[in-house]
N, CA and C atoms as an extended XYZ file, in Angstrom:
537
Properties=species:S:1:pos:R:3:atomname:S:1:resname:S:1:resid:I:1 pbc="F F F"
N        44.069      -16.925      160.480 N   MET     1
C        45.178      -15.572      160.025 CA  MET     1
C        45.238      -16.180      158.542 C   MET     1
N        44.823      -17.151      157.852 N   LYS     2
C        44.983      -17.741      156.495 CA  LYS     2
C        43.461      -17.401      155.632 C   LYS     2
N        42.252      -17.585      156.593 N   LYS     3
C        40.765      -16.758      155.961 CA  LYS     3
C        41.626      -15.534      156.107 C   LYS     3
N        41.671      -14.818      157.018 N   ILE     4
C        41.090      -13.218      156.766 CA  ILE     4
C        42.567      -12.594      155.691 C   ILE     4
N        43.431      -12.953      154.954 N   GLY     5
C        44.590      -12.737      153.988 CA  GLY     5
C        43.214      -13.283      152.847 C   GLY     5
N        43.426      -14.342      152.594 N   ILE     6
C        42.055      -14.579      151.170 CA  ILE     6
C        40.971      -14.318      151.786 C   ILE     6
N        40.616      -13.524      152.375 N   CYS     7
C        39.115      -12.783      151.985 CA  CYS     7
C        39.700      -11.255      151.773 C   CYS     7
N        40.850      -11.071      152.133 N   LEU     8
C        41.251       -9.579      151.694 CA  LEU     8
C        41.961      -10.088      149.934 C   LEU     8
N        42.106      -11.268      149.685 N   MET     9
C        42.870      -11.389      148.347 CA  MET     9
C        41.784      -11.535      147.057 C   MET     9
N        40.344      -12.025      147.978 N   VAL    10
C        39.112      -12.039      147.220 CA  VAL    10
C        38.272      -10.869      146.691 C   VAL    10
N        38.636      -10.126      148.072 N   ILE    11
C        37.918       -8.929      147.957 CA  ILE    11
C        39.006       -7.960      147.287 C   ILE    11
N        40.076       -8.047      147.133 N   LEU    12
C        41.089       -6.883      146.165 CA  LEU    12
C        40.308       -7.244      144.500 C   LEU    12
N        40.521       -8.982      144.717 N   SER    13
C        40.637       -9.073      143.480 CA  SER    13
C        39.016       -8.266      143.017 C   SER    13
N        38.008       -8.405      143.903 N   PHE    14
C        36.591       -7.830      142.491 CA  PHE    14
C        36.938       -6.579      142.701 C   PHE    14
N        37.895       -5.826      143.447 N   VAL    15
C        37.315       -4.896      143.776 CA  VAL    15
C        38.627       -4.023      142.246 C   VAL    15
N        39.605       -5.153      142.054 N   LEU    16
C        40.402       -4.998      141.207 CA  LEU    16
C        39.572       -4.821      139.578 C   LEU    16
N        38.904       -6.217      139.464 N   VAL    17
C        38.177       -6.523      138.271 CA  VAL    17
C        36.852       -5.465      138.037 C   VAL    17
N        36.136       -5.001      139.214 N   GLY    18
C        34.930       -3.983      138.367 CA  GLY    18
C        35.734       -2.545      137.909 C   GLY    18
N        36.511       -1.778      139.003 N   SER    19
C        36.804       -1.210      138.570 CA  SER    19
C        37.964       -1.156      136.701 C   SER    19
N        38.168       -2.221      136.725 N   LEU    20
C        38.017       -2.161      135.443 CA  LEU    20
C        37.353       -2.336      134.402 C   LEU    20
N        36.790       -3.363      134.808 N   ALA    21
C        34.712       -3.325      133.666 CA  ALA    21
C        34.220       -1.535      134.239 C   ALA    21
N        34.629       -0.921      135.153 N   TYR    22
C        33.767        0.200      134.928 CA  TYR    22
C        34.346        1.314      134.305 C   TYR    22
N        35.936        0.730      133.806 N   ASP    23
C        36.877        2.018      132.627 CA  ASP    23
C        36.737        1.703      131.419 C   ASP    23
N        36.529        0.324      131.121 N   PHE    24
C        36.092        0.289      130.315 CA  PHE    24
C        35.147        0.292      129.505 C   PHE    24
N        33.956        0.336      130.354 N   ARG    25
C        32.896        0.500      129.715 CA  ARG    25
C        32.489        2.546      129.369 C   ARG    25
N        33.427        3.229      130.822 N   MET    26
C        33.203        4.299      130.608 CA  MET    26
C        34.262        4.890      129.295 C   MET    26
N        35.230        3.977      129.254 N   SER    27
C        35.904        5.028      127.824 CA  SER    27
C        35.030        4.283      126.177 C   SER    27
N        34.147        2.982      126.449 N   SER    28
C        34.070        2.297      125.166 CA  SER    28
C        33.191        3.624      124.662 C   SER    28
N        32.296        4.027      125.423 N   ARG    29
C        30.837        5.028      125.395 CA  ARG    29
C        30.937        6.618      125.736 C   ARG    29
N        31.781        6.927      126.220 N   TYR    30
C        32.510        8.964      126.388 CA  TYR    30
C        33.447        9.134      126.260 C   TYR    30
N        34.294        8.447      125.313 N   SER    31
C        35.900        8.792      124.627 CA  SER    31
C        35.861        9.887      123.826 C   SER    31
N        36.360       10.676      124.111 N   VAL    32
C        36.492       11.379      122.980 CA  VAL    32
C        38.053       11.730      121.586 C   VAL    32
N        37.370       11.820      120.871 N   VAL    33
C        38.310       11.776      120.026 CA  VAL    33
C        39.618       12.885      119.496 C   VAL    33
N        40.486       13.101      119.439 N   GLN    34
C        41.153       14.695      118.999 CA  GLN    34
C        40.953       13.915      117.793 C   GLN    34
N        41.210       15.496      117.652 N   PHE    35
C        41.615       15.490      115.418 CA  PHE    35
C        43.237       16.180      115.630 C   PHE    35
N        44.563       14.886      114.602 N   GLN    36
C        45.502       16.091      114.300 CA  GLN    36
C        46.123       16.211      112.721 C   GLN    36
N        46.330       17.224      112.655 N   PRO    37
C        46.352       17.295      110.971 CA  PRO    37
C        47.745       16.375      110.233 C   PRO    37
N        47.367       15.528      109.693 N   SER    38
C        48.362       15.003      108.678 CA  SER    38
C        49.472       15.290      107.903 C   SER    38
N        50.518       14.995      108.043 N   ASP    39
C        51.428       16.027      107.040 CA  ASP    39
C        51.712       15.323      105.701 C   ASP    39
N        50.066       14.839      105.568 N   MET    40
C        50.709       13.898      103.624 CA  MET    40
C        50.045       15.461      103.113 C   MET    40
N        51.151       14.572      101.836 N   THR    41
C        51.187       16.129      100.934 CA  THR    41
C        48.858       15.516      100.012 C   THR    41
N        48.696       16.528       98.698 N   ALA    42
C        47.844       16.336       98.087 CA  ALA    42
C        48.194       14.734       97.431 C   ALA    42
N        48.623       14.543       96.855 N   ALA    43
C        49.192       13.655       96.200 CA  ALA    43
C        48.843       12.591       96.577 C   ALA    43
N        49.181       12.224       98.315 N   GLU    44
C        48.619       10.917       98.953 CA  GLU    44
C        47.574       10.840       99.591 C   GLU    44
N        47.086       12.185       99.607 N   ILE    45
C        46.165       12.351       99.596 CA  ILE    45
C        44.922       12.343       98.528 C   ILE    45
N        45.042       11.994       97.909 N   LYS    46
C        44.139       11.339       95.891 CA  LYS    46
C        44.540        9.619       95.846 C   LYS    46
N        45.428        9.469       96.173 N   GLU    47
C        45.555        8.556       96.464 CA  GLU    47
C        44.973        7.475       97.537 C   GLU    47
N        44.834        8.134       99.408 N   GLU    48
C        45.349        6.927       99.442 CA  GLU    48
C        42.880        7.394       99.650 C   GLU    48
N        42.751        8.343       99.503 N   PHE    49
C        41.385        8.468       99.198 CA  PHE    49
C        40.901        9.494       98.107 C   PHE    49
N        40.651        8.200       97.055 N   PRO    50
C        40.701        9.084       95.797 CA  PRO    50
C        38.886       10.057       95.503 C   PRO    50
N        38.180        9.707       96.410 N   GLU    51
C        36.689       10.396       96.808 CA  GLU    51
C        36.178       10.955       96.707 C   GLU    51
N        37.625       11.993       97.191 N   ILE    52
C        37.503       13.046       97.710 CA  ILE    52
C        38.066       13.940       97.037 C   ILE    52
N        38.510       13.778       95.589 N   ALA    53
C        38.541       14.762       94.266 CA  ALA    53
C        37.440       15.370       93.795 C   ALA    53
N        37.033       16.182       93.467 N   PHE    54
C        35.366       16.847       93.068 CA  PHE    54
C        35.422       15.729       91.286 C   PHE    54
N        34.094       15.659       91.608 N   SER    55
C        33.522       14.601       90.285 CA  SER    55
C        32.660       15.701       90.255 C   SER    55
N        32.220       14.865       88.347 N   GLU    56
C        31.594       15.743       87.551 CA  GLU    56
C        29.774       16.044       88.071 C   GLU    56
N        29.788       14.823       89.417 N   LYS    57
C        28.557       14.662       90.053 CA  LYS    57
C        29.109       15.773       91.149 C   LYS    57
N        29.977       16.671       91.704 N   ASP    58
C        30.085       16.685       92.619 CA  ASP    58
C        29.960       18.481       92.332 C   ASP    58
N        30.059       18.470       91.380 N   HIS    59
C        29.919       20.597       89.677 CA  HIS    59
C        28.426       20.086       89.671 C   HIS    59
N        27.743       19.493       89.107 N   THR    60
C        26.550       19.029       88.491 CA  THR    60
C        25.485       19.430       90.033 C   THR    60
N        25.578       18.755       91.636 N   LEU    61
C        24.808       19.068       92.423 CA  LEU    61
C        25.339       20.830       93.161 C   LEU    61
N        26.937       21.170       92.179 N   HIS    62
C        26.860       22.221       92.578 CA  HIS    62
C        25.984       23.521       92.369 C   HIS    62
N        25.775       23.383       91.011 N   ALA    63
C        25.368       24.284       89.758 CA  ALA    63
C        23.386       23.625       89.925 C   ALA    63
N        23.132       22.547       90.123 N   ASP    64
C        21.925       22.132       90.662 CA  ASP    64
C        21.450       22.748       91.825 C   ASP    64
N        22.433       23.571       92.450 N   VAL    65
C        21.904       23.485       94.315 CA  VAL    65
C        21.805       24.982       94.097 C   VAL    65
N        23.062       25.619       93.383 N   MET    66
C        22.558       26.750       93.144 CA  MET    66
C        21.864       27.611       93.168 C   MET    66
N        21.531       27.031       91.371 N   ALA    67
C        20.156       27.411       90.647 CA  ALA    67
C        19.145       26.643       91.576 C   ALA    67
N        18.440       26.237       92.807 N   LEU    68
C        17.978       26.476       93.078 CA  LEU    68
C        16.557       27.713       94.030 C   LEU    68
N        15.614       27.580       93.721 N   PRO    69
C        14.623       29.552       93.786 CA  PRO    69
C        14.480       29.743       95.111 C   PRO    69
N        14.756       28.398       96.104 N   GLU    70
C        14.858       28.990       97.175 CA  GLU    70
C        15.920       28.688       98.011 C   GLU    70
N        17.210       28.830       96.601 N   VAL    71
C        18.516       29.432       97.989 CA  VAL    71
C        18.959       30.507       97.012 C   VAL    71
N        18.908       30.644       95.751 N   GLN    72
C        18.946       31.825       95.428 CA  GLN    72
C        18.071       33.135       96.127 C   GLN    72
N        16.924       32.702       96.324 N   ALA    73
C        15.960       33.569       97.785 CA  ALA    73
C        16.338       34.325       98.397 C   ALA    73
N        17.101       32.831       99.814 N   ALA    74
C        17.454       32.991      100.420 CA  ALA    74
C        19.234       33.805      101.102 C   ALA    74
N        19.603       33.685       99.472 N   LEU    75
C        21.040       34.449       99.106 CA  LEU    75
C        20.679       35.980       99.149 C   LEU    75
N        19.337       35.923       98.161 N   ALA    76
C        19.370       37.343       97.891 CA  ALA    76
C        18.505       38.370       99.078 C   ALA    76
N        18.037       37.291      100.263 N   ALA    77
C        17.529       37.630      101.362 CA  ALA    77
C        18.324       37.181      102.418 C   ALA    77
N        20.043       37.426      102.757 N   GLU    78
C        20.736       37.554      103.686 CA  GLU    78
C        20.332       37.710      104.300 C   GLU    78
N        19.769       36.389      104.914 N   LYS    79
C        18.739       35.570      106.235 CA  LYS    79
C        19.799       33.782      106.416 C   LYS    79
N        19.384       33.867      107.330 N   GLU    80
C        19.976       32.004      107.739 CA  GLU    80
C        18.511       31.513      107.261 C   GLU    80
N        18.644       30.259      106.306 N   THR    81
C        17.629       29.660      105.819 CA  THR    81
C        18.399       27.977      106.334 C   THR    81
N        17.716       27.329      107.324 N   ILE    82
C        17.416       25.802      107.375 CA  ILE    82
C        16.715       24.966      107.283 C   ILE    82
N        16.788       24.374      105.724 N   PHE    83
C        15.456       23.835      105.389 CA  PHE    83
C        15.543       22.423      106.088 C   PHE    83
N        14.203       21.976      106.320 N   THR    84
C        14.298       20.328      106.934 CA  THR    84
C        14.546       19.262      106.498 C   THR    84
N        15.081       18.119      107.090 N   LYS    85
C        14.932       16.584      106.278 CA  LYS    85
C        14.245       16.874      105.153 C   LYS    85
N        13.285       16.766      105.005 N   GLU    86
C        12.150       16.904      104.448 CA  GLU    86
C        12.343       17.273      103.208 C   GLU    86
N        12.250       18.906      103.161 N   GLU    87
C        12.186       19.947      102.510 CA  GLU    87
C        13.321       19.144      101.842 C   GLU    87
N        14.353       19.414      102.646 N   GLY    88
C        15.828       19.176      101.135 CA  GLY    88
C        15.772       18.475      101.139 C   GLY    88
N        14.976       16.899      101.475 N   ALA    89
C        15.546       15.951      100.347 CA  ALA    89
C        14.624       16.279       99.608 C   ALA    89
N        13.395       16.712       99.540 N   ALA    90
C        12.861       16.655       98.136 CA  ALA    90
C        12.979       17.763       96.945 C   ALA    90
N        13.889       18.688       97.764 N   LEU    91
C        14.208       19.519       96.448 CA  LEU    91
C        15.692       18.902       96.341 C   LEU    91
N        16.606       17.982       96.688 N   LEU    92
C        17.661       16.663       96.045 CA  LEU    92
C        17.935       15.601       96.051 C   LEU    92
N        16.261       15.384       95.891 N   ALA    93
C        16.121       13.709       95.490 CA  ALA    93
C        16.172       12.844       94.523 C   ALA    93
N        16.892       13.575       93.577 N   GLU    94
C        18.119       13.151       92.040 CA  GLU    94
C        19.190       12.530       93.221 C   GLU    94
N        20.214       13.352       94.043 N   TYR    95
C        21.898       13.096       94.668 CA  TYR    95
C        20.966       12.305       96.067 C   TYR    95
N        20.498       11.334       95.980 N   LEU    96
C        19.394       10.875       97.465 CA  LEU    96
C        19.881        9.164       96.269 C   LEU    96
N        20.745        8.876       96.452 N   THR    97
C        21.091        7.756       96.125 CA  THR    97
C        20.976        6.122       97.629 C   THR    97
N        19.823        5.332       97.036 N   GLU    98
C        18.908        3.922       98.273 CA  GLU    98
C        21.071        4.253       98.851 C   GLU    98
N        20.282        4.382      100.376 N   GLY    99
C        21.525        3.808      101.779 CA  GLY    99
C        21.947        5.711      101.838 C   GLY    99
N        21.901        6.851      101.136 N   MET   100
C        22.166        7.945      101.234 CA  MET   100
C        20.872        8.818      102.377 C   MET   100
N        21.409        9.634      102.853 N   HIS   101
C        20.307       10.735      103.649 CA  HIS   101
C        20.916       12.070      103.645 C   HIS   101
N        20.500       12.246      103.497 N   LEU   102
C        20.533       14.185      104.207 CA  LEU   102
C        20.278       14.946      105.733 C   LEU   102
N        21.116       14.899      106.216 N   GLU   103
C        21.648       15.284      107.796 CA  GLU   103
C        21.213       16.565      107.003 C   GLU   103
N        21.819       17.533      106.881 N   GLU   104
C        21.662       19.128      106.756 CA  GLU   104
C        21.759       19.862      105.500 C   GLU   104
N        20.728       21.002      104.907 N   PHE   105
C        20.927       21.571      104.430 CA  PHE   105
C        20.852       22.909      105.069 C   PHE   105
N        21.478       23.913      104.677 N   SER   106
C        21.156       25.293      104.848 CA  SER   106
C        21.776       26.296      104.313 C   SER   106
N        21.668       27.854      104.109 N   VAL   107
C        22.576       29.298      103.472 CA  VAL   107
C        22.013       30.431      104.740 C   VAL   107
N        23.230       30.394      104.406 N   SER   108
C        23.214       31.549      105.158 CA  SER   108
C        24.488       32.362      104.401 C   SER   108
N        25.452       32.576      104.630 N   ASP   109
C        27.275       33.322      103.498 CA  ASP   109
C        26.464       32.354      102.146 C   ASP   109
N        27.325       31.416      102.210 N   GLY   110
C        27.518       30.434      101.778 CA  GLY   110
C        25.847       29.136      101.930 C   GLY   110
N        25.992       28.272      100.823 N   VAL   111
C        25.211       26.988      100.600 CA  VAL   111
C        25.720       26.280      101.674 C   VAL   111
N        25.388       25.181      102.731 N   TYR   112
C        25.732       24.405      103.770 CA  TYR   112
C        24.490       22.703      103.121 C   TYR   112
N        25.296       21.716      102.520 N   VAL   113
C        24.664       20.467      102.366 CA  VAL   113
C        26.105       19.008      103.547 C   VAL   113
N        25.265       18.402      104.073 N   ARG   114
C        25.925       17.371      103.920 CA  ARG   114
C        25.137       16.140      103.948 C   ARG   114
N        25.371       14.622      103.385 N   PHE   115
C        25.076       13.628      103.100 CA  PHE   115
C        25.344       12.596      104.498 C   PHE   115
N        24.948       11.467      105.131 N   ARG   116
C        25.545       10.805      105.488 CA  ARG   116
C        25.126        9.378      104.148 C   ARG   116
N        26.037        8.399      104.660 N   ASP   117
C        25.269        6.814      103.949 CA  ASP   117
C        25.601        5.791      104.931 C   ASP   117
N        25.018        5.085      104.446 N   ALA   118
C        25.281        3.883      105.366 CA  ALA   118
C        26.494        2.882      105.835 C   ALA   118
N        27.398        3.610      105.549 N   ASP   119
C        28.867        3.287      106.397 CA  ASP   119
C        28.675        4.470      106.973 C   ASP   119
N        27.793        5.058      107.862 N   HIS   120
C        28.493        6.196      108.618 CA  HIS   120
C        29.025        7.399      108.050 C   HIS   120
N        29.681        6.834      106.478 N   ARG   121
C        30.380        8.930      105.913 CA  ARG   121
C        29.489        9.664      105.696 C   ARG   121
N        30.508       10.576      106.124 N   LYS   122
C        29.583       12.412      106.228 CA  LYS   122
C        29.648       13.102      105.263 C   LYS   122
N        29.506       13.351      104.194 N   THR   123
C        30.079       13.945      103.462 CA  THR   123
C        29.507       15.490      103.125 C   THR   123
N        30.406       16.361      103.305 N   ALA   124
C        30.219       17.895      104.054 CA  ALA   124
C        29.993       18.439      102.602 C   ALA   124
N        29.290       19.618      101.887 N   TYR   125
C        29.551       20.082      100.381 CA  TYR   125
C        29.531       21.699      101.061 C   TYR   125
N        30.359       23.217      101.346 N   THR   126
C        29.883       23.977      101.261 CA  THR   126
C        30.390       25.057       99.942 C   THR   126
N        29.804       25.781       99.503 N   PHE   127
C        30.015       26.626       98.398 CA  PHE   127
C        28.865       27.782       98.309 C   PHE   127
N        29.552       28.536       97.367 N   ASP   128
C        29.021       30.103       96.978 CA  ASP   128
C        29.166       29.871       95.585 C   ASP   128
N        29.166       30.729       95.126 N   GLU   129
C        29.442       31.112       93.267 CA  GLU   129
C        30.217       30.612       92.498 C   GLU   129
N        31.969       31.463       93.133 N   GLY   130
C        32.961       30.853       92.912 CA  GLY   130
C        33.722       29.464       94.147 C   GLY   130
N        32.949       29.425       94.842 N   TYR   131
C        33.932       28.160       96.108 CA  TYR   131
C        33.023       27.174       96.010 C   TYR   131
N        33.391       25.866       95.774 N   LEU   132
C        32.864       24.831       96.043 CA  LEU   132
C        34.131       24.044       97.417 C   LEU   132
N        34.067       23.255       98.299 N   SER   133
C        34.195       22.544       99.265 CA  SER   133
C        33.496       20.767       99.505 C   SER   133
N        34.383       20.541       99.990 N   LYS   134
C        33.691       19.544      100.236 CA  LYS   134
C        34.514       18.579      101.407 C   LYS   134
N        34.191       17.446      102.262 N   GLU   135
C        34.713       17.330      103.589 CA  GLU   135
C        33.820       16.230      103.522 C   GLU   135
N        35.051       15.031      103.868 N   ILE   136
C        34.413       13.172      104.030 CA  ILE   136
C        34.517       12.692      105.112 C   ILE   136
N        34.063       12.576      106.717 N   SER   137
C        34.623       12.661      107.878 CA  SER   137
C        34.268       11.077      107.422 C   SER   137
N        35.457       10.222      108.102 N   VAL   138
C        34.985        8.629      107.536 CA  VAL   138
C        34.934        7.753      109.133 C   VAL   138
N        34.145        7.450      109.534 N   TYR   139
C        33.944        6.784      110.941 CA  TYR   139
C        34.266        4.904      110.977 C   TYR   139
N        34.548        4.044      111.799 N   GLU   140
C        34.553        2.802      112.575 CA  GLU   140
C        33.959        3.036      113.596 C   GLU   140
N        32.965        1.593      113.583 N   LYS   141
C        32.226        1.390      114.569 CA  LYS   141
C        33.254        0.048      115.237 C   LYS   141
N        33.708        0.671      116.526 N   HIS   142
C        34.377       -0.665      117.112 CA  HIS   142
C        33.888       -1.730      117.769 C   HIS   142
N        34.193       -3.106      117.835 N   PRO   143
C        33.330       -3.622      119.003 CA  PRO   143
C        32.796       -3.143      120.479 C   PRO   143
N        31.719       -2.888      121.177 N   GLY   144
C        30.736       -2.137      122.348 CA  GLY   144
C        31.221       -1.260      122.027 C   GLY   144
N        31.425        0.243      120.991 N   ARG   145
C        31.789        1.470      121.474 CA  ARG   145
C        30.994        2.295      120.439 C   ARG   145
N        30.493        2.899      120.934 N   ASN   146
C        29.818        4.166      119.458 CA  ASN   146
C        31.170        3.793      118.065 C   ASN   146
N        30.332        4.877      116.921 N   TRP   147
C        31.077        5.078      115.453 CA  TRP   147
C        31.946        5.949      116.750 C   TRP   147
N        33.098        6.303      116.312 N   ASP   148
C        34.664        7.051      115.624 CA  ASP   148
C        34.881        7.111      114.431 C   ASP   148
N        35.048        9.008      114.812 N   CYS   149
C        35.093        9.556      113.562 CA  CYS   149
C        37.369        9.523      113.632 C   CYS   149
N        37.495        8.334      112.217 N   VAL   150
C        39.066        7.788      112.796 CA  VAL   150
C        39.695        9.155      111.427 C   VAL   150
N        38.959        9.601      110.293 N   ALA   151
C        39.743       10.863      109.540 CA  ALA   151
C        39.176       11.724      108.519 C   ALA   151
N        38.788       12.994      108.505 N   ILE   152
C        38.157       13.580      107.522 CA  ILE   152
C        39.856       14.546      106.730 C   ILE   152
N        39.192       13.655      105.246 N   TYR   153
C        39.502       14.728      104.637 CA  TYR   153
C        38.717       15.231      103.653 C   TYR   153
N        39.729       16.413      103.022 N   LYS   154
C        39.311       17.623      102.832 CA  LYS   154
C        39.692       18.916      101.651 C   LYS   154
N        38.768       19.153      100.631 N   ASN   155
C        38.593       19.461       99.118 CA  ASN   155
C        38.621       20.784       99.075 C   ASN   155
N        39.269       22.108       99.923 N   LEU   156
C        38.811       22.760       99.918 CA  LEU   156
C        39.713       23.777       98.480 C   LEU   156
N        38.384       23.892       97.432 N   ASN   157
C        38.633       24.580       96.526 CA  ASN   157
C        39.730       24.026       95.520 C   ASN   157
N        39.837       22.781       95.960 N   GLY   158
C        41.408       22.255       95.242 CA  GLY   158
C        42.478       22.251       96.427 C   GLY   158
N        42.315       22.380       97.466 N   ASN   159
C        43.353       22.585       97.920 CA  ASN   159
C        42.927       21.587       99.621 C   ASN   159
N        43.752       20.206       98.676 N   TYR   160
C        43.693       18.837       99.776 CA  TYR   160
C        43.835       18.827      101.226 C   TYR   160
N        43.758       18.182      102.178 N   ASP   161
C        43.926       18.501      103.585 CA  ASP   161
C        43.484       17.236      104.096 C   ASP   161
N        44.349       17.342      105.492 N   LYS   162
C        43.760       15.315      105.716 CA  LYS   162
C        43.578       15.044      107.500 C   LYS   162
N        43.042       15.075      108.265 N   VAL   163
C        42.631       15.076      109.786 CA  VAL   163
C        42.993       13.455      110.394 C   VAL   163
N        43.681       13.514      111.226 N   ASP   164
C        43.234       11.671      111.986 CA  ASP   164
C        42.497       11.930      113.271 C   ASP   164
N        41.615       11.396      113.270 N   GLY   165
C        41.238       11.139      114.388 CA  GLY   165
C        42.104        9.992      115.492 C   GLY   165
N        41.888       11.034      116.830 N   ILE   166
C        42.636        9.605      117.733 CA  ILE   166
C        41.579        9.331      118.757 C   ILE   166
N        41.299        8.204      119.480 N   PRO   167
C        40.564        8.245      120.636 CA  PRO   167
C        41.431        8.495      122.072 C   PRO   167
N        41.384        9.495      122.819 N   GLN   168
C        41.736        9.885      123.622 CA  GLN   168
C        41.112        8.486      124.877 C   GLN   168
N        42.078        8.208      125.906 N   TRP   169
C        41.970        6.834      126.659 CA  TRP   169
C        41.601        6.976      127.018 C   TRP   169
N        40.013        7.040      128.728 N   PHE   170
C        39.664        7.526      129.357 CA  PHE   170
C        39.567        9.255      129.498 C   PHE   170
N        38.971        9.817      128.201 N   SER   171
C        39.241       11.207      127.969 CA  SER   171
C        37.808       11.359      129.709 C   SER   171
N        36.435       10.471      129.585 N   TRP   172
C        35.519       11.169      130.271 CA  TRP   172
C        36.065       11.211      131.288 C   TRP   172
N        37.591       10.810      131.717 N   ARG   173
C        37.711       11.428      133.769 CA  ARG   173
C        38.244       13.175      133.797 C   ARG   173
N        38.805       12.986      133.006 N   LYS   174
C        39.055       14.640      132.074 CA  LYS   174
C        37.587       14.818      132.460 C   LYS   174
N        36.552       14.978      131.735 N   LEU   175
C        35.491       15.778      131.299 CA  LEU   175
C        34.443       15.017      132.919 C   LEU   175
N        34.812       14.643      132.925 N   GLN   176
C        33.849       14.319      134.527 CA  GLN   176
C        34.465       15.015      135.311 C   GLN   176
N        35.733       15.750      135.794 N   VAL   177
C        36.534       16.772      136.723 CA  VAL   177
C        36.459       18.075      135.723 C   VAL   177
N        36.341       18.312      135.386 N   GLU   178
C        35.923       19.812      134.014 CA  GLU   178
C        33.948       19.627      135.183 C   GLU   178
N        33.628       19.316      134.556 N   ALA   179
C        32.183       19.542      134.699 CA  ALA   179
C        31.683       19.558      135.706 C   ALA   179
């Protein structure tokens, strides 16, 4: 009787350890980040993350991109134009510093440009003739996990906003059930 009890304890501990390892693996690779608006004021956001304020470089980028003949032609034709990464990198070469990559450059109602730096921080600009928007997504790499977005800072023509990214543990289970 003792041997059966010991065998059952060993089997149950293997099942428990296997289940925990499986949950950890699935959560670390397939978890979802939920975004929640922050209640910070504009002054607090600028103090916490001063890069979100428009710089002279941002205004120069806005002016230079809006002056590009390719952009003017796409805006005049009122058709969506998506530049390849190579075309966009050639047009915006002076703004691509070391470690900075162009992720997207497109024109539809306005112009959308998104850069990614070596720290996986993404900076997106949206602008037209009278409007300038800057959005910076901050990512963190956790051990054994993918890059998670931990915060998004927004400057919408001078109006500041912040959104916090909160990982949802075991969210892969919900996705599995919905599929």
